[in-house]
Amino acid sequence: MFVAPMSPDEPRRLEALLRYNILDTEAETAYDDLVEIAAHIYGTPIALISLVDGERQWFKAKVGLDAEETHRDVAFCTHAILHDEVFVVPDARKDKRFHDNPLVTSAPDIRFYAGAPLITSDGYALGTLCVIDREPRDFEPGQYSALQALSRQVVSQLELRLYAMQMQDINARKDRFFSLLAHDLKSPFNVLLGFTERLQAQAATLAPAKIVAIVDGLHRASTQAHDLLANLLDWSRFQLGGMVYTPEDVDLNVAVERVFALLDQQSVEKGVALRSLVKTGTPVYADPPLLQSLLYNLVLNGIKFSSSGGEVTVACERDDAAARVAVSDRGLGIPAARQARLFDIDNYASTPGTAGEKGTGLGIILCHEIVTRHGGEMEVESEPGVGSSFYFTLPDKA
């Protein structure tokens, strides 16, 4: 018996198959109908939708066969997925690849086989739609295209099923995210309402120093609400594919100094120094507004989690292909258990700063989205009580 070889793309093909989350699922009418149609059109006693994983072929839908699966080594479909076209065996007893195959020498006594590969939109054959007879037969030229058409319908059902699962996941994540966000938005607006109500009730009797303190509080709460809403808007644009991305050559030192100027008041109020170790004229290839948002959120995060006397630094190393930027602080640090999930919207969480500043974690998630959009990678190194360093790469123009 000849065992079909595995293609060089087999690991990626298996990844694609697992992505559909279809193996070992219950029978579904959409797939059952397609094998019924195939068996009727071709007049065969057996028709299958077969999916090939690393060790077996598993039948998502079947007519005329009791088995749920077979070992991969004996599967005709492992041969079929190596081809782009319909794979036909007119008489398995006369084919040296299959004449001693146990599926030929014993039940289900395969003689004729025709299988159309189930090729996904990214080019991977997950399995086949096949028709099988216990008698030898020829396959007419016009029958090839019909079987291929049915196989495309199977793939369409797989794609629709995957899309529905993704939409369910997105909606669940969205609902959780907006529930948490609504809670976080209340905080700055409650502060704003509290200060304005006090001004409204006591403006005529408040001492100038009290009024100045209230105005400072209003400014901080307004800034917090503004930053949160700006990040939310940018994150939403990424999710909807509406974020404008126009990269160009940028002087990183200039971008860092601009962000430092924007955050000067916050850093002075907390007694946190901002220091750039980026050399003048250091080039990076980035979208200027997105780069500013990226740096702003990382530096602001460093200020938020630093105490008076702390320092936030920005440094950069370059090689021939990319810039690697580090934004570091000597602040609270991040517990190891949270570091692995820091960039995941499913683990969006509020963490107060050293001065009780409210925050959402959305800024860091947005930073990861921005770096990914640039084709780079982002990681964090952190130790509680010592501080954190966020690293990201910005590849040069290809």
Tab-separated table of C-alpha atoms in Angstrom:
chain	number	residue	atom	x	y	z
A	1	MET	CA	0.000	0.000	0.000
A	2	PHE	CA	1.301	3.423	-0.972
A	3	VAL	CA	0.963	6.074	1.760
A	4	ALA	CA	0.496	9.599	0.442
A	5	PRO	CA	3.400	11.914	1.312
A	6	MET	CA	2.824	15.093	3.262
A	7	SER	CA	3.240	18.350	1.408
A	8	PRO	CA	5.839	20.926	2.543
A	9	ASP	CA	2.903	23.131	3.586
A	10	GLU	CA	1.434	20.479	5.900
A	11	PRO	CA	2.030	22.386	9.192
A	12	ARG	CA	0.332	25.472	7.783
A	13	ARG	CA	-2.458	23.358	6.279
A	14	LEU	CA	-3.140	21.827	9.682
A	15	GLU	CA	-3.149	25.287	11.278
A	16	ALA	CA	-5.732	26.366	8.706
A	17	LEU	CA	-7.871	23.305	9.439
A	18	LEU	CA	-7.799	23.929	13.191
A	19	ARG	CA	-8.734	27.559	12.635
A	20	TYR	CA	-12.140	26.434	11.355
A	21	ASN	CA	-12.836	24.548	14.609
A	22	ILE	CA	-14.860	21.998	12.647
A	23	LEU	CA	-13.342	18.654	13.690
A	24	ASP	CA	-15.550	16.380	15.820
A	25	THR	CA	-18.542	18.695	15.614
A	26	GLU	CA	-22.130	17.507	15.392
A	27	ALA	CA	-23.831	16.830	12.060
A	28	GLU	CA	-25.189	19.917	10.317
A	29	THR	CA	-27.901	20.005	7.684
A	30	ALA	CA	-25.961	22.259	5.313
A	31	TYR	CA	-23.208	19.649	4.935
A	32	ASP	CA	-25.524	16.634	5.021
A	33	ASP	CA	-27.514	18.109	2.139
A	34	LEU	CA	-24.393	18.475	-0.004
A	35	VAL	CA	-23.362	14.819	0.321
A	36	GLU	CA	-26.941	13.761	-0.415
A	37	ILE	CA	-26.861	15.863	-3.584
A	38	ALA	CA	-23.457	14.462	-4.592
A	39	ALA	CA	-24.564	10.856	-4.106
A	40	HIS	CA	-27.725	11.521	-6.130
A	41	ILE	CA	-25.963	13.308	-8.999
A	42	TYR	CA	-23.290	10.634	-9.404
A	43	GLY	CA	-25.416	7.644	-8.477
A	44	THR	CA	-22.918	6.375	-5.910
A	45	PRO	CA	-23.761	4.520	-2.704
A	46	ILE	CA	-21.232	6.553	-0.732
A	47	ALA	CA	-20.530	10.280	-0.580
A	48	LEU	CA	-18.407	11.999	2.057
A	49	ILE	CA	-17.117	15.327	3.268
A	50	SER	CA	-13.748	14.283	4.615
A	51	LEU	CA	-11.348	16.464	6.619
A	52	VAL	CA	-7.747	15.336	7.006
A	53	ASP	CA	-5.848	16.119	10.191
A	54	GLY	CA	-2.439	14.901	11.330
A	55	GLU	CA	-3.463	11.322	12.134
A	56	ARG	CA	-6.839	10.635	10.540
A	57	GLN	CA	-9.530	11.577	8.114
A	58	TRP	CA	-12.767	12.549	9.825
A	59	PHE	CA	-16.150	12.695	8.111
A	60	LYS	CA	-18.131	15.865	8.653
A	61	ALA	CA	-20.989	14.474	6.556
A	62	LYS	CA	-21.578	11.056	5.015
A	63	VAL	CA	-23.975	8.923	3.027
A	64	GLY	CA	-23.667	5.124	2.892
A	65	LEU	CA	-20.904	4.734	5.484
A	66	ASP	CA	-21.104	3.985	9.219
A	67	ALA	CA	-17.528	4.852	10.165
A	68	GLU	CA	-16.845	8.271	11.690
A	69	GLU	CA	-13.185	8.336	10.649
A	70	THR	CA	-10.279	6.273	9.322
A	71	HIS	CA	-6.538	6.412	9.808
A	72	ARG	CA	-4.841	8.938	7.593
A	73	ASP	CA	-2.503	6.357	6.027
A	74	VAL	CA	-5.358	4.434	4.362
A	75	ALA	CA	-7.349	7.495	3.292
A	76	PHE	CA	-7.800	8.122	-0.428
A	77	CYS	CA	-8.404	11.752	0.505
A	78	THR	CA	-4.790	12.209	1.641
A	79	HIS	CA	-3.851	11.658	-1.996
A	80	ALA	CA	-6.603	13.949	-3.266
A	81	ILE	CA	-5.534	16.945	-1.149
A	82	LEU	CA	-2.169	16.945	-2.908
A	83	HIS	CA	-3.936	17.960	-6.135
A	84	ASP	CA	-5.747	21.115	-7.194
A	85	GLU	CA	-8.119	19.225	-9.484
A	86	VAL	CA	-10.497	16.321	-8.937
A	87	PHE	CA	-8.587	13.151	-8.048
A	88	VAL	CA	-10.059	10.050	-9.712
A	89	VAL	CA	-9.371	6.341	-9.230
A	90	PRO	CA	-11.489	4.371	-11.768
A	91	ASP	CA	-10.669	0.917	-10.315
A	92	ALA	CA	-8.719	0.741	-7.066
A	93	ARG	CA	-7.980	-3.002	-7.532
A	94	LYS	CA	-5.936	-2.166	-10.629
A	95	ASP	CA	-4.169	0.849	-9.114
A	96	LYS	CA	-0.821	-0.059	-7.524
A	97	ARG	CA	-1.275	2.730	-4.960
A	98	PHE	CA	-4.500	1.225	-3.601
A	99	HIS	CA	-4.901	-2.425	-4.657
A	100	ASP	CA	-3.858	-3.717	-1.208
A	101	ASN	CA	-5.449	-0.887	0.798
A	102	PRO	CA	-7.695	-2.328	3.556
A	103	LEU	CA	-10.505	-0.015	2.419
A	104	VAL	CA	-10.301	-1.858	-0.918
A	105	THR	CA	-9.675	-5.430	0.235
A	106	SER	CA	-12.418	-5.225	2.869
A	107	ALA	CA	-15.361	-2.990	3.785
A	108	PRO	CA	-16.328	-0.561	2.410
A	109	ASP	CA	-14.834	-2.340	-0.675
A	110	ILE	CA	-13.861	0.800	-2.582
A	111	ARG	CA	-13.453	0.385	-6.306
A	112	PHE	CA	-14.212	3.823	-7.753
A	113	TYR	CA	-13.207	7.064	-6.037
A	114	ALA	CA	-13.484	10.709	-7.104
A	115	GLY	CA	-12.553	13.483	-4.686
A	116	ALA	CA	-12.561	17.256	-5.166
A	117	PRO	CA	-10.241	19.048	-2.722
A	118	LEU	CA	-11.774	21.571	-0.329
A	119	ILE	CA	-9.460	24.495	-1.023
A	120	THR	CA	-9.777	27.522	1.243
A	121	SER	CA	-9.420	31.142	0.198
A	122	ASP	CA	-5.803	31.085	1.378
A	123	GLY	CA	-5.014	28.022	-0.730
A	124	TYR	CA	-5.036	25.120	1.740
A	125	ALA	CA	-6.802	21.826	0.987
A	126	LEU	CA	-8.552	20.821	4.205
A	127	GLY	CA	-10.068	17.632	2.852
A	128	THR	CA	-12.386	16.545	0.062
A	129	LEU	CA	-15.918	16.131	-1.108
A	130	CYS	CA	-15.793	12.628	-2.546
A	131	VAL	CA	-18.054	10.046	-4.148
A	132	ILE	CA	-17.307	6.319	-3.875
A	133	ASP	CA	-18.648	3.227	-5.608
A	134	ARG	CA	-18.165	-0.475	-4.972
A	135	GLU	CA	-17.985	-1.055	-8.709
A	136	PRO	CA	-15.360	0.284	-11.139
A	137	ARG	CA	-16.537	3.130	-13.323
A	138	ASP	CA	-15.348	5.918	-15.551
A	139	PHE	CA	-15.680	9.600	-14.752
A	140	GLU	CA	-16.987	11.673	-17.632
A	141	PRO	CA	-15.348	15.057	-18.431
A	142	GLY	CA	-18.484	17.015	-17.514
A	143	GLN	CA	-18.644	15.357	-14.108
A	144	TYR	CA	-15.381	16.945	-12.941
A	145	SER	CA	-16.699	20.501	-12.959
A	146	ALA	CA	-19.894	19.558	-11.107
A	147	LEU	CA	-17.960	17.896	-8.276
A	148	GLN	CA	-15.665	20.909	-8.056
A	149	ALA	CA	-18.696	23.202	-7.882
A	150	LEU	CA	-20.108	21.179	-4.991
A	151	SER	CA	-16.733	21.244	-3.223
A	152	ARG	CA	-16.734	25.039	-3.462
A	153	GLN	CA	-20.131	25.038	-1.775
A	154	VAL	CA	-18.663	22.996	1.071
A	155	VAL	CA	-15.860	25.545	1.447
A	156	SER	CA	-18.420	28.355	1.396
A	157	GLN	CA	-20.252	26.676	4.272
A	158	LEU	CA	-16.985	26.352	6.183
A	159	GLU	CA	-16.194	30.022	5.598
A	160	LEU	CA	-19.685	31.089	6.681
A	161	ARG	CA	-19.423	28.972	9.802
A	162	LEU	CA	-16.025	30.480	10.648
A	163	TYR	CA	-17.337	33.982	10.018
A	164	ALA	CA	-20.329	33.383	12.301
A	165	MET	CA	-18.032	32.119	15.065
A	166	GLN	CA	-15.770	35.139	14.677
A	167	MET	CA	-18.728	37.506	14.810
A	168	GLN	CA	-19.997	35.845	17.985
A	169	ASP	CA	-16.566	36.228	19.542
A	170	ILE	CA	-16.228	39.849	18.430
A	171	ASN	CA	-19.674	40.731	19.750
A	172	ALA	CA	-18.971	39.066	23.093
A	173	ARG	CA	-15.660	40.905	23.410
A	174	LYS	CA	-17.272	44.168	22.339
A	175	ASP	CA	-20.047	43.830	24.913
A	176	ARG	CA	-17.559	43.154	27.687
A	177	PHE	CA	-15.263	45.944	26.536
A	178	PHE	CA	-17.966	48.586	26.383
A	179	SER	CA	-19.359	47.487	29.731
A	180	LEU	CA	-15.964	48.104	31.325
A	181	LEU	CA	-15.424	51.277	29.329
A	182	ALA	CA	-18.754	52.727	30.444
A	183	HIS	CA	-17.645	52.197	34.032
A	184	ASP	CA	-14.297	53.909	33.396
A	185	LEU	CA	-15.869	56.860	31.614
A	186	LYS	CA	-18.051	57.578	34.627
A	187	SER	CA	-15.031	58.361	36.778
A	188	PRO	CA	-13.739	61.537	35.065
A	189	PHE	CA	-17.250	62.781	34.375
A	190	ASN	CA	-18.248	62.264	38.003
A	191	VAL	CA	-15.245	64.390	38.978
A	192	LEU	CA	-16.232	67.053	36.452
A	193	LEU	CA	-19.798	67.093	37.741
A	194	GLY	CA	-18.622	67.302	41.331
A	195	PHE	CA	-16.357	70.272	40.692
A	196	THR	CA	-18.882	72.142	38.549
A	197	GLU	CA	-21.658	71.582	41.091
A	198	ARG	CA	-19.409	72.988	43.801
A	199	LEU	CA	-18.562	75.998	41.661
A	200	GLN	CA	-22.223	76.531	40.882
A	201	ALA	CA	-23.205	76.436	44.539
A	202	GLN	CA	-20.244	78.260	46.107
A	203	ALA	CA	-18.613	80.409	43.423
A	204	ALA	CA	-19.511	83.655	45.190
A	205	THR	CA	-17.920	82.610	48.486
A	206	LEU	CA	-14.939	80.472	47.429
A	207	ALA	CA	-11.466	81.857	48.044
A	208	PRO	CA	-9.314	82.360	44.920
A	209	ALA	CA	-6.997	79.540	45.976
A	210	LYS	CA	-9.958	77.146	46.190
A	211	ILE	CA	-11.135	78.203	42.747
A	212	VAL	CA	-7.645	77.574	41.332
A	213	ALA	CA	-7.631	74.103	42.916
A	214	ILE	CA	-11.045	73.323	41.439
A	215	VAL	CA	-9.947	74.520	37.995
A	216	ASP	CA	-6.856	72.298	38.246
A	217	GLY	CA	-9.104	69.371	39.115
A	218	LEU	CA	-11.383	70.155	36.193
A	219	HIS	CA	-8.384	70.233	33.884
A	220	ARG	CA	-7.098	66.850	35.081
A	221	ALA	CA	-10.505	65.209	34.764
A	222	SER	CA	-11.045	66.749	31.320
A	223	THR	CA	-7.622	65.552	30.159
A	224	GLN	CA	-8.343	62.048	31.417
A	225	ALA	CA	-11.693	61.942	29.618
A	226	HIS	CA	-10.129	63.371	26.452
A	227	ASP	CA	-7.311	60.805	26.407
A	228	LEU	CA	-9.713	57.937	27.027
A	229	LEU	CA	-12.083	59.019	24.265
A	230	ALA	CA	-9.196	59.669	21.837
A	231	ASN	CA	-7.852	56.164	22.434
A	232	LEU	CA	-11.324	54.692	22.076
A	233	LEU	CA	-11.817	56.472	18.758
A	234	ASP	CA	-8.457	55.286	17.425
A	235	TRP	CA	-9.040	51.726	18.623
A	236	SER	CA	-12.487	51.688	17.001
A	237	ARG	CA	-10.991	52.859	13.718
A	238	PHE	CA	-8.540	49.980	13.808
A	239	GLN	CA	-11.339	47.476	14.406
A	240	LEU	CA	-13.394	48.888	11.532
A	241	GLY	CA	-10.433	49.179	9.159
A	242	GLY	CA	-10.846	52.948	8.933
A	243	MET	CA	-7.521	54.004	10.417
A	244	VAL	CA	-5.516	56.052	7.915
A	245	TYR	CA	-1.976	54.706	7.603
A	246	THR	CA	0.495	56.840	5.651
A	247	PRO	CA	4.056	56.028	6.735
A	248	GLU	CA	7.020	58.236	5.917
A	249	ASP	CA	10.548	58.889	7.159
A	250	VAL	CA	10.355	60.553	10.581
A	251	ASP	CA	13.014	61.936	12.935
A	252	LEU	CA	12.310	59.931	16.084
A	253	ASN	CA	14.041	62.454	18.343
A	254	VAL	CA	11.729	65.222	17.117
A	255	ALA	CA	8.679	62.996	17.678
A	256	VAL	CA	9.806	62.166	21.223
A	257	GLU	CA	10.454	65.803	22.135
A	258	ARG	CA	7.019	66.752	20.813
A	259	VAL	CA	5.385	64.150	23.057
A	260	PHE	CA	7.466	65.307	26.028
A	261	ALA	CA	6.144	68.844	25.459
A	262	LEU	CA	2.553	67.561	25.425
A	263	LEU	CA	3.092	65.719	28.708
A	264	ASP	CA	5.200	68.345	30.436
A	265	GLN	CA	2.459	69.433	32.834
A	266	GLN	CA	1.609	65.883	33.921
A	267	SER	CA	5.267	65.026	34.498
A	268	VAL	CA	5.946	68.220	36.473
A	269	GLU	CA	2.857	67.721	38.646
A	270	LYS	CA	4.014	64.220	39.601
A	271	GLY	CA	7.705	65.087	39.865
A	272	VAL	CA	8.643	62.582	37.169
A	273	ALA	CA	11.524	63.456	34.835
A	274	LEU	CA	11.297	62.794	31.095
A	275	ARG	CA	14.579	61.929	29.373
A	276	SER	CA	15.289	61.147	25.732
A	277	LEU	CA	18.317	59.043	24.832
A	278	VAL	CA	17.394	59.179	21.153
A	279	LYS	CA	20.048	60.781	18.993
A	280	THR	CA	19.095	63.747	16.832
A	281	GLY	CA	18.274	62.642	13.309
A	282	THR	CA	17.436	59.028	14.227
A	283	PRO	CA	15.240	57.873	11.324
A	284	VAL	CA	12.172	55.679	11.645
A	285	TYR	CA	9.585	54.750	9.033
A	286	ALA	CA	6.188	55.465	10.565
A	287	ASP	CA	2.862	57.213	10.220
A	288	PRO	CA	3.459	60.499	12.133
A	289	PRO	CA	0.069	60.747	13.934
A	290	LEU	CA	0.128	57.059	14.870
A	291	LEU	CA	3.728	57.334	16.072
A	292	GLN	CA	2.761	60.296	18.254
A	293	SER	CA	-0.173	58.346	19.721
A	294	LEU	CA	2.113	55.366	20.358
A	295	LEU	CA	4.781	57.412	22.140
A	296	TYR	CA	2.213	59.527	23.992
A	297	ASN	CA	0.466	56.506	25.482
A	298	LEU	CA	3.683	54.752	26.485
A	299	VAL	CA	5.246	57.842	28.085
A	300	LEU	CA	1.960	58.731	29.812
A	301	ASN	CA	1.784	55.169	31.113
A	302	GLY	CA	5.289	55.561	32.544
A	303	ILE	CA	4.332	58.826	34.266
A	304	LYS	CA	1.145	57.300	35.641
A	305	PHE	CA	2.930	54.390	37.315
A	306	SER	CA	5.947	56.376	38.579
A	307	SER	CA	6.247	58.152	41.912
A	308	SER	CA	7.788	61.554	42.581
A	309	GLY	CA	11.487	61.428	41.779
A	310	GLY	CA	10.965	58.804	39.096
A	311	GLU	CA	12.053	58.982	35.489
A	312	VAL	CA	10.676	57.909	32.126
A	313	THR	CA	13.240	57.392	29.370
A	314	VAL	CA	12.957	56.782	25.646
A	315	ALA	CA	15.843	55.081	23.849
A	316	CYS	CA	16.372	53.621	20.388
A	317	GLU	CA	18.691	51.117	18.762
A	318	ARG	CA	18.876	50.654	15.018
A	319	ASP	CA	20.098	47.995	12.640
A	320	ASP	CA	19.960	47.811	8.865
A	321	ALA	CA	16.298	46.798	8.800
A	322	ALA	CA	14.466	48.372	11.729
A	323	ALA	CA	14.448	50.619	14.762
A	324	ARG	CA	13.908	49.138	18.223
A	325	VAL	CA	12.493	51.683	20.643
A	326	ALA	CA	12.334	51.308	24.424
A	327	VAL	CA	10.152	53.343	26.780
A	328	SER	CA	11.180	52.629	30.373
A	329	ASP	CA	10.191	53.720	33.863
A	330	ARG	CA	11.177	52.941	37.453
A	331	GLY	CA	7.607	52.642	38.624
A	332	LEU	CA	5.261	50.061	40.087
A	333	GLY	CA	5.960	47.300	37.585
A	334	ILE	CA	3.506	44.725	36.251
A	335	PRO	CA	2.798	41.298	37.813
A	336	ALA	CA	4.086	38.447	35.658
A	337	ALA	CA	0.616	36.902	35.349
A	338	ARG	CA	-0.722	40.063	33.705
A	339	GLN	CA	2.211	40.700	31.369
A	340	ALA	CA	1.291	37.845	29.017
A	341	ARG	CA	-2.235	39.265	28.575
A	342	LEU	CA	-1.395	42.950	28.562
A	343	PHE	CA	-2.111	43.501	24.858
A	344	ASP	CA	-5.325	41.442	24.768
A	345	ILE	CA	-8.608	43.360	24.692
A	346	ASP	CA	-10.221	40.400	26.493
A	347	ASN	CA	-8.127	41.319	29.517
A	348	TYR	CA	-8.835	45.024	29.384
A	349	ALA	CA	-8.690	46.288	32.968
A	350	SER	CA	-8.455	49.484	34.990
A	351	THR	CA	-5.337	49.946	37.106
A	352	PRO	CA	-4.883	53.087	39.212
A	353	GLY	CA	-1.597	54.991	39.039
A	354	THR	CA	0.691	55.923	41.924
A	355	ALA	CA	-1.356	59.071	42.598
A	356	GLY	CA	-4.688	57.304	42.154
A	357	GLU	CA	-4.978	58.266	38.481
A	358	LYS	CA	-7.722	56.370	36.738
A	359	GLY	CA	-6.829	54.372	33.669
A	360	THR	CA	-8.198	51.671	31.429
A	361	GLY	CA	-5.333	49.803	29.830
A	362	LEU	CA	-6.813	50.736	26.468
A	363	GLY	CA	-3.804	52.921	25.651
A	364	ILE	CA	-1.420	49.948	25.832
A	365	ILE	CA	-3.770	47.815	23.732
A	366	LEU	CA	-3.903	50.621	21.164
A	367	CYS	CA	-0.090	50.808	21.167
A	368	HIS	CA	0.067	47.135	20.245
A	369	GLU	CA	-2.418	47.712	17.406
A	370	ILE	CA	-0.298	50.615	16.096
A	371	VAL	CA	2.940	48.611	16.192
A	372	THR	CA	1.261	45.667	14.460
A	373	ARG	CA	-0.068	47.999	11.756
A	374	HIS	CA	3.524	49.100	11.122
A	375	GLY	CA	4.602	45.481	10.718
A	376	GLY	CA	6.534	45.537	13.983
A	377	GLU	CA	6.439	43.657	17.258
A	378	MET	CA	5.878	44.811	20.825
A	379	GLU	CA	6.894	43.266	24.122
A	380	VAL	CA	7.189	44.201	27.769
A	381	GLU	CA	9.754	43.465	30.452
A	382	SER	CA	8.656	44.326	33.955
A	383	GLU	CA	9.320	43.541	37.589
A	384	PRO	CA	6.986	44.651	40.379
A	385	GLY	CA	8.606	47.344	42.477
A	386	VAL	CA	11.397	47.889	39.940
A	387	GLY	CA	9.715	49.222	36.815
A	388	SER	CA	8.742	48.419	33.249
A	389	SER	CA	10.225	48.659	29.780
A	390	PHE	CA	8.069	48.531	26.670
A	391	TYR	CA	9.922	47.631	23.490
A	392	PHE	CA	8.609	47.987	19.956
A	393	THR	CA	10.127	47.647	16.507
A	394	LEU	CA	9.443	49.794	13.456
A	395	PRO	CA	10.677	48.095	10.260
A	396	ASP	CA	12.239	50.272	7.588
A	397	LYS	CA	10.530	50.825	4.269
A	398	ALA	CA	10.669	47.637	2.222
